[in-house]
Amino acid sequence: MNNDNRYFRLLKRWVDRLITLQCPPTMERFFRGGFMCPACAKIHGRSGDAVLPLMYVAKATGDRKYIESAKELFDWSEFNIVRADDSYVNDSNNDWRGITVFSVISLAETLSLFGDLLDSKTREKWMDRLGRSAECLYHLIDTLNPNVNYPISTAAALAICAKLLDCRKYSEKAHRMMHEMLSFINDDGLIFGEGNPSLLETEKGCQGIDIGYNVEESLVAMALYSLNTGDQDVRQAVIRCLYAHLPFFVPDGGWNNSWGSRNAKWSYWGSRTSDGCQLCYGLFDDVDPVFGEVAYRNFLMYEKCTDDSLLLGGPMFADEGEPACVHHTFCHSKGLALMLAMGHCPEGGLGLELDDETVTRTYQRGNLVMVAAKDWKASISTVDYPYCQGSNSGGGCMTFLWNRGFGPILAATMVRYSLHEPANMQIPKVYPFECDSMRIVLSDGSNEEISNINDGLATLEHEEKDGVTRVRVSGNMADLDGERTSATFALEYDICSEGVTIRACCAEDSTLKLPVVSRNGLFNADANSITVIGDDSCDLIVESDAESSIDVLGPGKSRTAFNPVGGFIYMPVEYHLKANEIVEVRISVRKK
């Protein structure tokens, strides 16, 4: 077992910190053994998944304190989270039982890999729980109407349990389910079904696709299934999907899920409560070293987002003084531990084609345009998939803009931040919450939610000429329910290796809001340009002949707004749009 690597060092940091948050044996059974969350002031129901990383570190170090911690954690789950039908609930006050599948996977992998570290009484108790909950899951999955990651994960869970429990009916059902789920891979190689009903296609033909859940949950389960069963059809499907999801990987290690159906849980490194892409890209690093490089770079983003030895929900949580939710840490520690336990430790240093490619791709029946232009990456969306009210920014929003020297520039958030999954999301300390998506809003006294990003009927077209990708969007301003007004709008984007130009127009007086990612809100300005001071090698230049508006706090310092979706801090920049007049904004970078 090779533990002289960065993965293990971060994993151990995380696990050691979780132990400091574990309620001691002197507390009542409702609490003892659980991890208290600094952000949510509660014990999350899925904390029990951390038995796997705890046992991995126990085996790696020979220190029995990790075994004792795992035993206390198991007992906390048994008393507080397991129900009479042998299912697990999401939380003590959340009756979603589909979550049983992840507890079963974690426990089954723990017993398979580290069961020899347990005393016979404990191992028997854990095996009994696994047998009961696996049998419950076998029947339970047929009664649910879940997002696609649940049946895919159930197939993986049953396949793992079939070997450990020597149960043929589990392997038969796992095979049947997984092969049925292969039909949820669309022609682009993307998994769809992250929405309810999972087979829903919108009027435009858009599907419930979420990059975070795909690379951190569904593809993880498909990978585990293929490795446990040797099923070559599933293995080839996994490989195809791994390649297909690469365009959404950002060279700095993040994932562009700004437009995804479940973007409410987008964290720049992935998704808040899933296990990490290391369990698909990392486990398949022997197929193509590109996969290992993705796993490694994403891991480096974990390192950057770790503060006080806990994984934060995004790159700028610490700057804002927002605490870490332990959910991120115990889920992703499980992913790292399992990758290492299965003998994979991807090393970085490989250049990727996506680092400096120039290509335009379309998805979602042409309603999502992804543009790569050397050092620039951008996505523009008119996707109309409704996961929940106020979640997704469509209507021609440039949901993501990134530059190699500056980093993320635009990053769409929820239109209206709300706890769609109260147990799995946190309330930031700042109030009120703002929408930090780039957008046009009516400025005639109407509710600010009258905006282009609410228009599900907006249309998009694009063309490529002389190294420039031009994207045109037209539609009507709409409210949060998608009800269109008579006010039309138009957006035009030019994206090339030199930068990005945005042209905006609305039939009524309105405002172009351009929340620019800025850790510190520092800027310089003159009559026609704003220089946003960057962290690293470049500053951002935002130019326009129109007058800009910045909420200045002092010389060279702007008000900033934090958003937990993505995990960024923004500097709000605004331009007034007179009715039917076009405002042009040019975005470029300048090396320091």
XYZ file of C-alpha atoms in Angstrom:
592
model
C 0.000 0.000 0.000
C 1.721 3.172 -1.256
C 0.850 6.083 1.000
C 3.703 8.391 0.032
C 1.551 10.488 -2.306
C -0.476 13.682 -2.304
C -3.785 11.847 -2.462
C -3.167 10.026 0.795
C -1.797 13.086 2.562
C -4.943 15.081 1.771
C -7.171 12.114 2.558
C -5.586 11.708 5.978
C -5.929 15.436 6.669
C -9.617 15.231 5.887
C -10.193 12.099 7.955
C -8.255 13.426 10.942
C -10.353 16.595 10.838
C -13.584 14.606 10.677
C -12.559 12.769 13.820
C -12.209 16.083 15.656
C -15.847 16.768 14.733
C -17.052 13.356 15.924
C -19.354 13.484 18.938
C -17.678 11.686 21.856
C -18.930 8.524 23.592
C -20.044 10.588 26.590
C -22.884 12.091 24.554
C -26.323 10.550 24.147
C -26.921 7.967 21.419
C -28.639 10.534 19.231
C -25.285 12.251 18.805
C -22.316 10.094 19.761
C -20.310 8.879 16.805
C -21.743 11.356 14.311
C -19.825 14.215 12.683
C -21.078 17.644 13.676
C -21.146 19.942 10.628
C -19.653 23.427 11.158
C -21.762 24.918 8.362
C -25.098 23.280 9.088
C -24.895 22.778 12.881
C -26.213 19.234 12.509
C -25.108 15.672 11.833
C -25.692 14.735 8.204
C -27.443 11.423 7.632
C -24.904 10.178 5.120
C -21.993 10.634 7.517
C -21.900 6.863 7.825
C -20.366 6.633 4.335
C -17.102 7.714 5.965
C -16.559 4.254 7.451
C -14.709 3.470 4.212
C -12.067 6.239 4.350
C -11.680 5.707 8.087
C -10.942 2.020 7.564
C -8.592 2.754 4.664
C -6.521 5.111 6.809
C -6.590 2.522 9.604
C -5.068 -0.060 7.296
C -2.547 2.408 5.870
C -1.316 3.651 9.247
C -1.967 0.709 11.557
C -3.598 3.113 14.018
C -6.653 1.577 15.649
C -8.179 4.953 16.494
C -9.576 5.027 12.957
C -11.229 1.646 13.462
C -12.793 2.804 16.709
C -14.020 5.958 14.991
C -15.553 3.880 12.195
C -17.316 1.628 14.708
C -18.789 4.604 16.562
C -19.900 6.135 13.271
C -21.561 2.904 12.162
C -23.433 2.713 15.465
C -24.604 6.326 15.084
C -26.084 5.517 11.678
C -27.623 2.308 12.947
C -29.440 4.101 15.759
C -30.413 7.329 13.987
C -30.640 6.717 10.247
C -31.608 3.070 9.655
C -35.355 2.396 9.634
C -37.414 -0.653 10.535
C -37.527 -1.833 6.908
C -33.679 -1.803 6.869
C -33.504 1.255 4.626
C -31.425 4.341 5.341
C -33.046 7.763 5.269
C -31.263 10.851 3.991
C -31.460 12.543 7.397
C -33.340 12.119 10.620
C -35.890 14.644 9.329
C -35.782 13.668 5.640
C -37.509 10.439 4.643
C -35.840 9.948 1.225
C -34.827 6.263 1.300
C -33.161 6.038 -2.089
C -29.989 7.070 -0.282
C -29.805 3.463 0.987
C -27.844 2.617 -2.144
C -24.832 4.739 -1.162
C -24.733 3.341 2.362
C -24.817 -0.163 0.911
C -21.960 0.550 -1.510
C -19.817 2.115 1.192
C -20.401 -0.698 3.664
C -19.944 -3.431 1.063
C -16.658 -2.000 -0.224
C -15.462 -1.497 3.358
C -16.145 -5.114 4.286
C -14.622 -6.414 1.048
C -11.413 -4.442 1.413
C -10.938 -3.969 5.141
C -13.181 -6.495 6.856
C -10.117 -8.342 8.124
C -9.324 -5.385 10.424
C -12.552 -5.857 12.395
C -13.074 -8.122 15.362
C -15.439 -11.013 14.644
C -18.366 -9.532 16.584
C -18.185 -6.207 14.755
C -17.695 -7.840 11.373
C -20.722 -10.057 11.967
C -22.815 -7.029 12.955
C -21.756 -5.091 9.871
C -22.343 -8.071 7.583
C -25.799 -8.525 9.048
C -26.610 -4.878 8.372
C -25.299 -5.169 4.828
C -27.397 -8.262 4.147
C -30.558 -6.655 5.479
C -30.100 -3.342 3.677
C -29.035 -4.973 0.405
C -32.222 -7.026 0.451
C -34.233 -3.897 1.199
C -32.556 -2.081 -1.700
C -33.268 -4.991 -4.034
C -37.004 -4.327 -3.630
C -36.974 -0.628 -2.766
C -35.535 0.599 -6.064
C -38.613 -0.657 -7.916
C -40.902 1.550 -5.809
C -39.047 4.809 -6.381
C -39.146 7.295 -9.222
C -35.604 8.592 -8.854
C -33.046 10.519 -10.823
C -30.910 8.362 -13.089
C -27.942 8.085 -10.725
C -29.981 5.960 -8.307
C -30.791 2.952 -10.531
C -27.265 3.074 -11.985
C -25.809 3.084 -8.477
C -28.203 0.345 -7.364
C -26.924 -1.891 -10.148
C -23.377 -1.308 -8.893
C -24.400 -1.916 -5.267
C -26.147 -5.195 -6.066
C -23.212 -6.382 -8.176
C -20.790 -5.742 -5.301
C -23.127 -7.393 -2.790
C -23.677 -10.382 -5.084
C -20.012 -11.289 -4.710
C -19.709 -10.539 -1.019
C -22.994 -12.170 -0.004
C -22.928 -14.893 -2.666
C -26.396 -14.011 -3.940
C -27.168 -14.834 -7.548
C -30.415 -12.884 -7.727
C -28.480 -9.709 -6.939
C -26.087 -10.225 -9.837
C -28.969 -11.015 -12.204
C -30.891 -7.896 -11.259
C -27.733 -5.787 -11.346
C -26.993 -6.949 -14.899
C -30.541 -6.306 -16.050
C -30.692 -2.859 -14.479
C -27.302 -1.676 -15.693
C -27.972 -2.729 -19.265
C -31.345 -0.987 -19.151
C -29.600 2.160 -17.928
C -27.229 2.180 -20.892
C -30.182 3.547 -22.859
C -29.817 6.730 -20.776
C -26.631 7.596 -22.643
C -27.577 9.964 -25.448
C -26.026 10.335 -28.895
C -23.470 12.805 -27.517
C -22.281 10.262 -24.967
C -23.808 12.196 -22.046
C -25.928 10.525 -19.377
C -29.390 12.068 -19.074
C -32.125 11.574 -16.510
C -31.107 13.958 -13.715
C -34.643 15.199 -13.311
C -38.083 13.840 -12.715
C -39.409 12.094 -14.683
C -36.014 10.906 -15.838
C -37.153 10.344 -19.433
C -38.575 13.856 -19.809
C -37.643 15.765 -22.929
C -38.731 19.384 -23.140
C -40.470 21.081 -26.029
C -37.028 21.893 -27.418
C -35.813 18.329 -26.936
C -33.590 19.170 -23.963
C -32.848 16.510 -21.344
C -31.983 16.456 -17.660
C -28.203 16.378 -17.956
C -25.977 17.282 -15.033
C -22.216 17.109 -15.455
C -21.562 17.079 -11.708
C -23.756 14.074 -11.025
C -22.584 12.321 -14.177
C -18.854 12.432 -13.466
C -19.104 12.108 -9.683
C -21.951 9.604 -9.286
C -23.379 7.833 -12.329
C -20.114 7.183 -14.165
C -18.567 6.218 -10.837
C -21.222 3.537 -10.371
C -20.855 2.321 -13.952
C -17.090 2.084 -13.482
C -17.436 0.143 -10.224
C -19.963 -2.186 -11.818
C -17.726 -2.924 -14.799
C -14.669 -3.546 -12.609
C -16.592 -5.836 -10.249
C -18.298 -7.866 -12.977
C -15.890 -7.698 -15.912
C -18.823 -6.662 -18.120
C -17.150 -5.438 -21.315
C -20.247 -3.757 -22.739
C -20.511 -1.538 -19.679
C -16.759 -0.958 -19.662
C -16.858 0.308 -23.236
C -19.845 2.505 -22.397
C -17.896 4.021 -19.501
C -14.904 4.750 -21.720
C -17.112 6.383 -24.342
C -18.765 8.552 -21.682
C -15.448 9.553 -20.104
C -14.287 10.923 -23.445
C -17.658 12.572 -24.096
C -17.593 14.512 -20.806
C -14.069 15.894 -21.326
C -15.251 19.128 -23.047
C -16.863 20.148 -19.745
C -13.604 19.764 -17.829
C -11.812 23.056 -17.226
C -8.005 22.946 -17.562
C -7.536 24.272 -14.008
C -9.298 21.217 -12.551
C -12.871 22.490 -12.298
C -16.023 21.272 -14.045
C -18.360 23.534 -16.004
C -21.746 22.542 -14.656
C -23.056 26.100 -14.728
C -25.850 25.042 -17.090
C -26.575 21.552 -15.668
C -30.013 20.464 -14.539
C -28.865 20.222 -10.916
C -26.614 23.263 -10.935
C -28.070 24.220 -7.539
C -25.493 21.808 -6.091
C -22.642 22.812 -8.415
C -19.322 23.241 -6.710
C -16.487 24.168 -9.034
C -14.737 20.860 -8.330
C -17.935 18.883 -8.974
C -21.149 18.438 -7.017
C -21.765 18.933 -3.305
C -22.830 15.465 -2.137
C -21.341 13.007 -4.620
C -18.078 11.065 -4.484
C -15.693 12.645 -6.984
C -14.530 11.943 -10.522
C -11.477 10.043 -9.245
C -13.684 6.952 -9.058
C -14.235 6.956 -12.808
C -11.427 8.919 -14.443
C -8.881 7.739 -11.876
C -9.917 4.083 -12.046
C -9.570 4.151 -15.832
C -6.173 5.846 -15.972
C -4.726 2.643 -17.431
C -7.042 2.997 -20.449
C -5.846 6.480 -21.382
C -3.437 8.665 -19.376
C -5.721 11.592 -20.227
C -8.214 10.154 -17.735
C -5.581 10.051 -15.024
C -4.619 13.651 -15.751
C -8.243 14.752 -15.320
C -8.450 12.928 -11.983
C -5.179 14.509 -10.854
C -6.014 18.083 -11.853
C -9.421 17.802 -10.229
C -7.689 16.550 -7.084
C -5.465 19.646 -7.151
C -8.663 21.699 -7.088
C -9.628 19.793 -3.921
C -6.329 20.887 -2.411
C -6.951 24.520 -3.348
C -10.444 24.357 -1.870
C -9.389 22.735 1.405
C -9.306 25.046 4.417
C -9.046 24.032 8.049
C -8.600 20.498 6.666
C -12.147 20.386 5.260
C -13.219 20.545 1.617
C -15.017 23.814 0.981
C -17.932 24.152 -1.440
C -15.889 26.183 -3.919
C -12.739 28.241 -4.466
C -13.794 31.388 -2.586
C -15.686 30.113 0.470
C -12.706 30.834 2.738
C -12.311 34.377 1.384
C -15.941 35.033 2.259
C -15.575 33.470 5.705
C -18.078 30.728 4.899
C -17.550 27.463 6.815
C -17.224 24.093 5.149
C -20.088 21.623 5.095
C -18.648 18.239 6.113
C -20.752 16.551 3.423
C -18.145 17.503 0.826
C -15.337 16.002 2.887
C -16.805 12.659 3.886
C -18.175 11.965 0.393
C -14.992 12.867 -1.465
C -12.749 11.180 1.092
C -14.674 7.998 0.280
C -13.856 8.489 -3.398
C -10.150 9.084 -2.829
C -9.862 6.153 -0.416
C -11.549 3.717 -2.785
C -9.410 4.823 -5.738
C -6.237 4.290 -3.706
C -7.478 0.995 -2.291
C -8.078 -0.265 -5.823
C -4.459 0.463 -6.711
C -4.756 3.692 -8.679
C -2.707 6.815 -8.020
C -2.700 8.987 -11.163
C 0.286 11.274 -11.566
C -0.026 14.657 -13.207
C 2.075 16.493 -15.729
C 0.430 15.476 -18.975
C -0.656 18.134 -21.447
C -4.227 17.776 -22.632
C -5.667 18.535 -26.043
C -8.394 20.531 -24.338
C -5.784 22.875 -22.858
C -5.448 24.939 -26.020
C -7.962 23.580 -28.505
C -10.070 25.747 -30.793
C -13.419 24.114 -31.369
C -17.143 24.799 -31.071
C -19.482 22.045 -29.916
C -23.248 21.959 -29.483
C -25.402 19.883 -27.151
C -29.010 19.703 -26.029
C -30.378 19.841 -29.594
C -28.341 22.955 -30.316
C -29.448 24.818 -27.176
C -26.046 24.649 -25.526
C -22.972 25.982 -27.294
C -19.540 25.205 -25.855
C -16.712 27.254 -27.312
C -12.982 26.681 -26.810
C -10.679 29.328 -28.312
C -7.112 28.681 -27.150
C -6.956 30.295 -23.691
C -10.716 30.938 -23.555
C -13.634 28.644 -22.673
C -17.292 29.661 -22.790
C -20.773 28.167 -22.667
C -24.042 29.782 -23.755
C -27.390 28.206 -22.937
C -30.996 28.352 -24.057
C -31.688 24.999 -22.392
C -35.249 24.904 -21.087
C -35.101 21.890 -18.752
C -36.992 22.807 -15.531
C -35.432 20.945 -12.593
C -36.946 23.341 -10.065
C -38.215 26.907 -10.125
C -35.460 29.489 -10.182
C -32.676 26.986 -10.650
C -31.212 27.345 -14.120
C -30.098 30.360 -16.138
C -31.116 29.930 -19.768
C -32.397 32.454 -22.275
C -29.008 32.929 -23.901
C -27.045 33.437 -20.713
C -23.274 33.036 -21.056
C -23.249 30.618 -18.167
C -19.481 30.265 -18.018
C -16.470 32.204 -19.228
C -12.911 31.226 -18.342
C -9.449 32.411 -19.290
C -6.233 30.510 -18.630
C -4.501 33.497 -17.050
C -7.421 34.959 -15.095
C -9.506 31.897 -14.302
C -13.324 31.944 -14.100
C -14.788 35.271 -15.265
C -18.525 34.553 -15.532
C -20.182 31.676 -13.692
C -23.963 31.352 -13.635
C -25.760 30.674 -10.377
C -29.359 29.858 -9.537
C -31.760 32.566 -10.660
C -33.143 32.586 -7.130
C -31.073 30.795 -4.506
C -33.171 28.455 -2.408
C -32.573 25.248 -0.493
C -34.103 22.847 -2.973
C -32.427 20.088 -0.950
C -32.342 21.601 2.538
C -30.210 18.835 4.062
C -27.685 18.973 1.230
C -27.205 22.716 0.736
C -26.075 25.468 3.061
C -27.343 28.974 3.706
C -24.561 31.522 3.272
C -24.094 34.114 5.968
C -24.554 36.997 3.518
C -28.121 38.200 3.000
C -29.996 38.829 0.789
C -28.887 36.291 -1.783
C -28.243 37.613 -5.274
C -28.437 36.068 -8.686
C -24.929 36.250 -10.120
C -25.702 35.090 -13.639
C -24.905 37.440 -16.521
C -28.302 38.749 -17.663
C -30.552 41.559 -18.879
C -33.216 42.811 -16.455
C -35.987 45.352 -16.935
C -35.216 48.628 -15.216
C -38.647 50.264 -15.220
C -39.519 49.395 -11.642
C -40.525 45.833 -12.452
C -39.388 42.907 -10.357
C -35.752 42.181 -11.167
C -36.694 38.613 -12.039
C -38.133 39.902 -15.341
C -35.101 38.791 -17.290
C -33.867 37.041 -20.403
C -32.554 34.106 -18.370
C -36.129 33.032 -17.558
C -37.183 32.697 -21.200
C -37.460 29.005 -22.012
C -38.504 29.788 -25.581
C -35.437 31.828 -26.515
C -33.741 30.711 -29.729
C -30.033 30.300 -30.430
C -27.938 30.021 -33.556
C -24.210 30.125 -34.152
C -21.679 30.400 -36.953
C -17.903 30.131 -37.228
C -15.878 32.381 -39.500
C -12.252 33.515 -39.602
C -11.455 32.095 -36.175
C -14.471 33.708 -34.490
C -17.502 31.857 -33.154
C -20.569 34.100 -33.200
C -23.602 33.092 -31.141
C -26.918 34.935 -31.575
C -29.824 34.667 -29.163
C -33.285 36.239 -29.342
C -36.322 35.987 -27.135
C -38.635 37.771 -24.731
C -38.065 38.966 -21.215
C -39.851 36.645 -18.794
C -40.630 36.220 -15.111
C -39.499 33.431 -12.802
C -42.363 31.206 -13.984
C -41.306 31.646 -17.612
C -44.239 33.912 -18.444
C -43.042 36.068 -21.329
C -43.569 39.802 -21.569
C -43.888 41.796 -24.782
C -40.350 43.128 -24.348
C -37.998 41.395 -26.744
C -34.245 41.071 -26.313
C -31.241 40.080 -28.399
C -27.760 38.954 -27.397
C -24.758 38.381 -29.609
C -21.428 36.887 -28.568
C -18.162 36.836 -30.492
C -15.574 34.469 -29.032
C -12.035 34.124 -30.340
C -8.486 33.648 -29.087
C -8.217 37.381 -28.318
C -11.249 37.590 -26.052
C -15.018 37.945 -25.996
C -17.412 40.623 -27.222
C -20.981 40.820 -25.912
C -23.698 42.865 -27.625
C -26.999 43.323 -25.816
C -30.273 44.972 -26.798
C -33.770 45.108 -25.307
C -36.991 46.663 -26.566
C -37.482 48.449 -23.240
C -35.138 50.342 -20.952
C -33.184 47.722 -19.089
C -29.877 46.859 -17.455
C -27.131 44.499 -18.579
C -25.788 42.871 -15.423
C -22.305 41.440 -15.669
C -21.207 39.923 -12.342
C -17.479 39.361 -12.825
C -15.675 36.840 -10.631
C -13.372 38.794 -8.325
C -11.938 37.466 -5.097
C -11.148 40.914 -3.708
C -13.301 43.425 -5.611
C -10.241 45.478 -6.552
C -10.390 47.452 -9.786
C -9.185 50.462 -11.705
C -11.518 52.400 -13.997
C -11.517 55.185 -16.534
C -14.160 56.530 -18.888
C -14.442 53.463 -21.098
C -12.812 50.536 -19.318
C -12.636 48.668 -16.057
C -9.563 46.699 -15.016
C -10.465 43.928 -12.584
C -7.384 43.012 -10.582
C -6.722 39.280 -10.898
C -5.133 36.845 -8.480
C -2.423 35.420 -10.668
C -0.774 36.370 -13.914
C -3.467 38.488 -15.564
C -5.892 41.309 -14.956
C -9.265 41.420 -16.683
C -10.141 44.306 -19.003
C -13.832 45.105 -19.499
C -14.391 47.829 -22.087
C -17.471 49.565 -23.480
C -18.484 52.866 -25.015
C -21.515 52.748 -22.732
C -21.323 54.059 -19.195
C -20.704 51.405 -16.571
C -21.950 51.319 -13.015
C -20.064 49.815 -10.077
C -21.104 49.909 -6.445
C -17.932 51.484 -5.093
C -17.024 51.060 -1.433
C -13.867 53.120 -1.602
C -10.981 54.001 -3.934
C -10.447 51.031 -6.251
C -12.705 48.784 -4.170
C -16.114 47.471 -5.255
C -18.893 45.851 -3.325
C -18.785 42.106 -3.861
C -21.388 39.359 -3.690
C -20.785 35.731 -2.724
C -22.763 32.811 -4.106
C -22.527 29.202 -2.885
C -23.432 27.871 -6.342
C -20.017 27.390 -7.904
C -18.476 28.974 -4.841
C -17.336 32.331 -6.234
C -17.254 35.996 -5.205
C -18.473 38.492 -7.804
C -17.957 42.170 -8.555
C -21.276 43.456 -9.955
C -20.787 45.526 -13.130
C -23.828 47.055 -14.858
C -24.606 48.861 -18.112
C -27.777 50.781 -18.831
C -29.576 49.670 -22.013
C -31.782 52.288 -23.603
C -34.755 50.846 -25.466
C -33.707 49.282 -28.780
C -30.099 50.500 -28.520
C -27.193 48.065 -28.653
C -24.533 48.090 -25.954
C -21.241 46.385 -26.744
C -18.918 45.081 -24.027
C -15.439 43.749 -24.832
C -13.633 41.385 -22.460
C -9.912 40.645 -22.673
C -6.961 40.016 -20.364
C -3.670 41.785 -19.812
C -0.604 40.144 -18.379
C 0.809 41.738 -15.267
